[in-house]
PDB file of C-alpha atoms in Angstrom:
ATOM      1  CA  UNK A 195     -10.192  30.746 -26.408  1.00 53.00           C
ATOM      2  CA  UNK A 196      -9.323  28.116 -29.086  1.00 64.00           C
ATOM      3  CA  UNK A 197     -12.391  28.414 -31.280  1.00 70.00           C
ATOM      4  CA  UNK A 198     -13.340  25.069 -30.881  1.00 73.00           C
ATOM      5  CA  UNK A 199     -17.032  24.067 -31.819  1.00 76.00           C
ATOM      6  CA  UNK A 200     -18.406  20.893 -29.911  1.00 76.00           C
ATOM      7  CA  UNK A 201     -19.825  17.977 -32.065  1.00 76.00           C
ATOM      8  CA  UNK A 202     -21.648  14.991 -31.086  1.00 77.00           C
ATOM      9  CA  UNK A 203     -21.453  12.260 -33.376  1.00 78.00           C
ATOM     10  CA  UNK A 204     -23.909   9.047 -33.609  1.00 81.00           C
ATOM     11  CA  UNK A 205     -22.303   5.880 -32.550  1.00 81.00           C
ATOM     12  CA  UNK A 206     -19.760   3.749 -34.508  1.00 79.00           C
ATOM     13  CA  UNK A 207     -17.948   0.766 -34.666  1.00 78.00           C
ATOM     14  CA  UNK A 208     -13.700   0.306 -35.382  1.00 78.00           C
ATOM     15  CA  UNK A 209     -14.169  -0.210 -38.866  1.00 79.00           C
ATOM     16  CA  UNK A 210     -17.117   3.037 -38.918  1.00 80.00           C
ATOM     17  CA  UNK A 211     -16.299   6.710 -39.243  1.00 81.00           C
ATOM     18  CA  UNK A 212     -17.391   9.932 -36.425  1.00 79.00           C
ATOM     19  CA  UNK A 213     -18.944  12.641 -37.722  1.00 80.00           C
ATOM     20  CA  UNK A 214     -17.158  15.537 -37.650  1.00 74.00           C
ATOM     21  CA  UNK A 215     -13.518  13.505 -37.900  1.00 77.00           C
ATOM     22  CA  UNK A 216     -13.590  10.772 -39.912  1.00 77.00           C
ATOM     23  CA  UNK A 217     -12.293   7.418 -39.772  1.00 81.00           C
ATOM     24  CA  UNK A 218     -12.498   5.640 -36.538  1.00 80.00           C
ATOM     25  CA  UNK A 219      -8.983   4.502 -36.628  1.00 78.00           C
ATOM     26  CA  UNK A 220      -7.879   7.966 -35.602  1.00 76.00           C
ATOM     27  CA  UNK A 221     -10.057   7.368 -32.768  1.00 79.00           C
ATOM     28  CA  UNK A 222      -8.027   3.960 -31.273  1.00 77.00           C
ATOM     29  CA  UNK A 223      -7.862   4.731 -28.286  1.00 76.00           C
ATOM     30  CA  UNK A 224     -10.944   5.702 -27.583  1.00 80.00           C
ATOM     31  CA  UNK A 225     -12.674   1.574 -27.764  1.00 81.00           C
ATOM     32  CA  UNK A 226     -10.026   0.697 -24.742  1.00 83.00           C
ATOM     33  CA  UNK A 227     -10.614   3.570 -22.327  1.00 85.00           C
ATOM     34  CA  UNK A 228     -13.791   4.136 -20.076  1.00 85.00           C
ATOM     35  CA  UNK A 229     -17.067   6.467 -20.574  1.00 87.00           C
ATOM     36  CA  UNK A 230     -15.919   9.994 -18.912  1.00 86.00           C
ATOM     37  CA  UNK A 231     -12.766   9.520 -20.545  1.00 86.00           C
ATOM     38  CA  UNK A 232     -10.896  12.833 -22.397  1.00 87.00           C
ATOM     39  CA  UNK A 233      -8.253  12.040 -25.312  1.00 82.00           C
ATOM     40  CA  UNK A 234      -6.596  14.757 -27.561  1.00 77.00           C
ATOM     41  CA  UNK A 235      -5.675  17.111 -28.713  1.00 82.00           C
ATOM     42  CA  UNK A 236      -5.668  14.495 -31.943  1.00 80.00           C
ATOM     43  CA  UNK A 237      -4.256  15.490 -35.420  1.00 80.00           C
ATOM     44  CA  UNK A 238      -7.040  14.938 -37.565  1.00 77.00           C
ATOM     45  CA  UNK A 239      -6.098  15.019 -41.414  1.00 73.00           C
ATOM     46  CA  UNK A 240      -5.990  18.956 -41.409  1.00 76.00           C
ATOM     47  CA  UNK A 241      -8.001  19.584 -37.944  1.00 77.00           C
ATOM     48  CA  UNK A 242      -7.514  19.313 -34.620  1.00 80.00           C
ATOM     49  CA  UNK A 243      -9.740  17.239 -32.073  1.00 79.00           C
ATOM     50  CA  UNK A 244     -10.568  16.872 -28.388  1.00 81.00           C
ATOM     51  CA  UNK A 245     -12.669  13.830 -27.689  1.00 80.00           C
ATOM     52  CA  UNK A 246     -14.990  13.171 -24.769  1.00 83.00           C
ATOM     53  CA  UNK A 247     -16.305   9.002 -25.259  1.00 84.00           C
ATOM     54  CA  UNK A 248     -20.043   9.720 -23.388  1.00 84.00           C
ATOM     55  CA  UNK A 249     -21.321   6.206 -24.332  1.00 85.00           C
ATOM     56  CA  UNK A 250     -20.411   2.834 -25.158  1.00 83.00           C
ATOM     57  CA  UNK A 251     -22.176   0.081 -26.321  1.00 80.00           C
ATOM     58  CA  UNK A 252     -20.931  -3.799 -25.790  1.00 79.00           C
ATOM     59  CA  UNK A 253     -21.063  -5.958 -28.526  1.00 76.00           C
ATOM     60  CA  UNK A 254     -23.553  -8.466 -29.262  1.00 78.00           C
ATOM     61  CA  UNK A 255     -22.367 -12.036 -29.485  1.00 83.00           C
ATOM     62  CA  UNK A 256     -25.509 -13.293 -31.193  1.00 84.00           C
ATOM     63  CA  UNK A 257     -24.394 -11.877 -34.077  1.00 82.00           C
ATOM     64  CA  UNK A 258     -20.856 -13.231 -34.259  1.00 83.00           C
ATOM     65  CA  UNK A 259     -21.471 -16.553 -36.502  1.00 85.00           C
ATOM     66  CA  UNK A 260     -23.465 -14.398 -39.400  1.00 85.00           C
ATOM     67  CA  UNK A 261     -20.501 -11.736 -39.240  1.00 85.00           C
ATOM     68  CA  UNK A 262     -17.750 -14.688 -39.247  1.00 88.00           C
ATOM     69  CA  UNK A 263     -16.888 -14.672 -42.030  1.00 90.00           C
ATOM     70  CA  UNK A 264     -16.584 -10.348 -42.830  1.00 88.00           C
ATOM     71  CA  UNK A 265     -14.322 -10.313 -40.041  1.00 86.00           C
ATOM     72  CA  UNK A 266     -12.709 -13.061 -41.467  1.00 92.00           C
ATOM     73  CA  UNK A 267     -12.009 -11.194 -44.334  1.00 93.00           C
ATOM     74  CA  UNK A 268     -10.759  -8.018 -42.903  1.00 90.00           C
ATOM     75  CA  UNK A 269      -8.138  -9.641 -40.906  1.00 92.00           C
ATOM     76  CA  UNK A 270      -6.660 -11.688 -44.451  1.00 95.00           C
ATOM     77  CA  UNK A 271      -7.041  -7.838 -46.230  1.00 93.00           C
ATOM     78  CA  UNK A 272      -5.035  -6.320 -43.168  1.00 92.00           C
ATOM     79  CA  UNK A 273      -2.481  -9.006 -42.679  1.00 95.00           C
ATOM     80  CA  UNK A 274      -2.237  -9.114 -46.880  1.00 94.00           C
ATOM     81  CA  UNK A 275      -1.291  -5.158 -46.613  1.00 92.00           C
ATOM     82  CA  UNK A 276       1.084  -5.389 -43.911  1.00 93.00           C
ATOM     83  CA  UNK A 277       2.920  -8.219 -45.722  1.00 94.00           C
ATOM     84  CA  UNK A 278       2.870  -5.925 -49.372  1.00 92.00           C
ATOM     85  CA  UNK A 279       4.185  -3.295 -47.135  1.00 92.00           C
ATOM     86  CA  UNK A 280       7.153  -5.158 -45.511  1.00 93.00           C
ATOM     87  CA  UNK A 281       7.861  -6.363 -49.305  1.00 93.00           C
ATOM     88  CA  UNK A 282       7.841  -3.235 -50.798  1.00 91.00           C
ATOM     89  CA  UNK A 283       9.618  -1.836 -48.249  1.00 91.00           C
ATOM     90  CA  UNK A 284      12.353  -4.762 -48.244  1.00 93.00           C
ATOM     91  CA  UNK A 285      12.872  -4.079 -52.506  1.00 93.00           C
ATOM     92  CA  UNK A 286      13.494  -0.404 -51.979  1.00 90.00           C
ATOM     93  CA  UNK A 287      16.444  -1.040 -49.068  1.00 90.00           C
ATOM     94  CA  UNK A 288      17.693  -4.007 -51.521  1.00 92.00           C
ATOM     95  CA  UNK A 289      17.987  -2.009 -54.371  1.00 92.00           C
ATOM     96  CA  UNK A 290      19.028   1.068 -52.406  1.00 89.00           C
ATOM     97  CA  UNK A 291      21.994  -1.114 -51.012  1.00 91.00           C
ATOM     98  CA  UNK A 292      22.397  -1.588 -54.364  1.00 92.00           C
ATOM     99  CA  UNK A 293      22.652   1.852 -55.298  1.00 90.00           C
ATOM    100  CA  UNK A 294      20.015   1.014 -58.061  1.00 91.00           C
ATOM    101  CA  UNK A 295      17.649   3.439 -56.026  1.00 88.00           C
ATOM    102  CA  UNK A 296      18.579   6.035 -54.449  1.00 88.00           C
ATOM    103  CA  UNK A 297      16.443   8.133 -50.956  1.00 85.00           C
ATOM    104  CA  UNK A 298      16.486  11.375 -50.961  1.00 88.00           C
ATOM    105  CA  UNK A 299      16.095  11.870 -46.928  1.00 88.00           C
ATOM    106  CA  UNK A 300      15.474  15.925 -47.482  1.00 91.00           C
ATOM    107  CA  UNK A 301      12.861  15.510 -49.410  1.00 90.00           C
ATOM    108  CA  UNK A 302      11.299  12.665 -47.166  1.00 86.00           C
ATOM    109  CA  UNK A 303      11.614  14.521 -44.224  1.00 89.00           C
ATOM    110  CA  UNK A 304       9.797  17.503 -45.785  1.00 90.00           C
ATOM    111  CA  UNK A 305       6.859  14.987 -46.853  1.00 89.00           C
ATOM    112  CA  UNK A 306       7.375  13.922 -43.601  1.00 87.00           C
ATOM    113  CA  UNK A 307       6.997  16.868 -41.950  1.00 87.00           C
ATOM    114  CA  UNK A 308       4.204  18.130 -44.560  1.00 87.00           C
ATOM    115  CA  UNK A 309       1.708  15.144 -43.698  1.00 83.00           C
ATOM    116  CA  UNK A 310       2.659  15.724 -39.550  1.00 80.00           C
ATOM    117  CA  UNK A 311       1.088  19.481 -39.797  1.00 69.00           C
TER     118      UNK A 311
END
């Protein structure tokens, strides 16, 4: 048929990585839906991915005060990079409007369109 192999990977957290497909963010969906649950075909860098969630484990509360502060920190690293990317993003239309920069939207829609495949 496709020539899909099926993978298991070990279990992993948000912030972890599954084997096989890397970084759990491409994998959002999968913390908010229930065990039996089929999502995909995902685009996975350059593969493609059907994923079955067979287990889930709840976390553990105990732990929350000695982890405090690391989550702590990864919200202040994500909400710093959103804010550097609004910035950034606010300079280039300023200095487009400008005409001080100028977009080429051909070549941004082949990146684009590159980085989609």
């Amino acid at each position: 048929m496709l020539g899909w192999r099926v993978k298991t990977s070990n279990s992993f957290n948000r912030t972890g990585a599954a084997e096989g497909i890397g970084d759990a963010r491409y994998l959002g969906d999968a913390f908010d839906k229930p065990v039996g649950t089929v999502i995909g075909p995902l685009n996975v860098g350059t593969q493609k991915a059907l994923v079955k969630i067979v287990d889930k484990a709840s976390a553990d509360i105990s732990k929350i005060d000695q982890e405090r502060q690391t989550i702590v920190d990864q919200l202040k690293k994500k909400k710093s990079s959103e804010r550097a990317d609004m910035l950034r993003d606010s300079v280039v239309s300023y200095l487009a409007q400008k005409g001080k920069v100028k977009i080429h939207q051909d070549v941004m829609e082949r990146l684009k369109a590159r980085y989609r495949s």
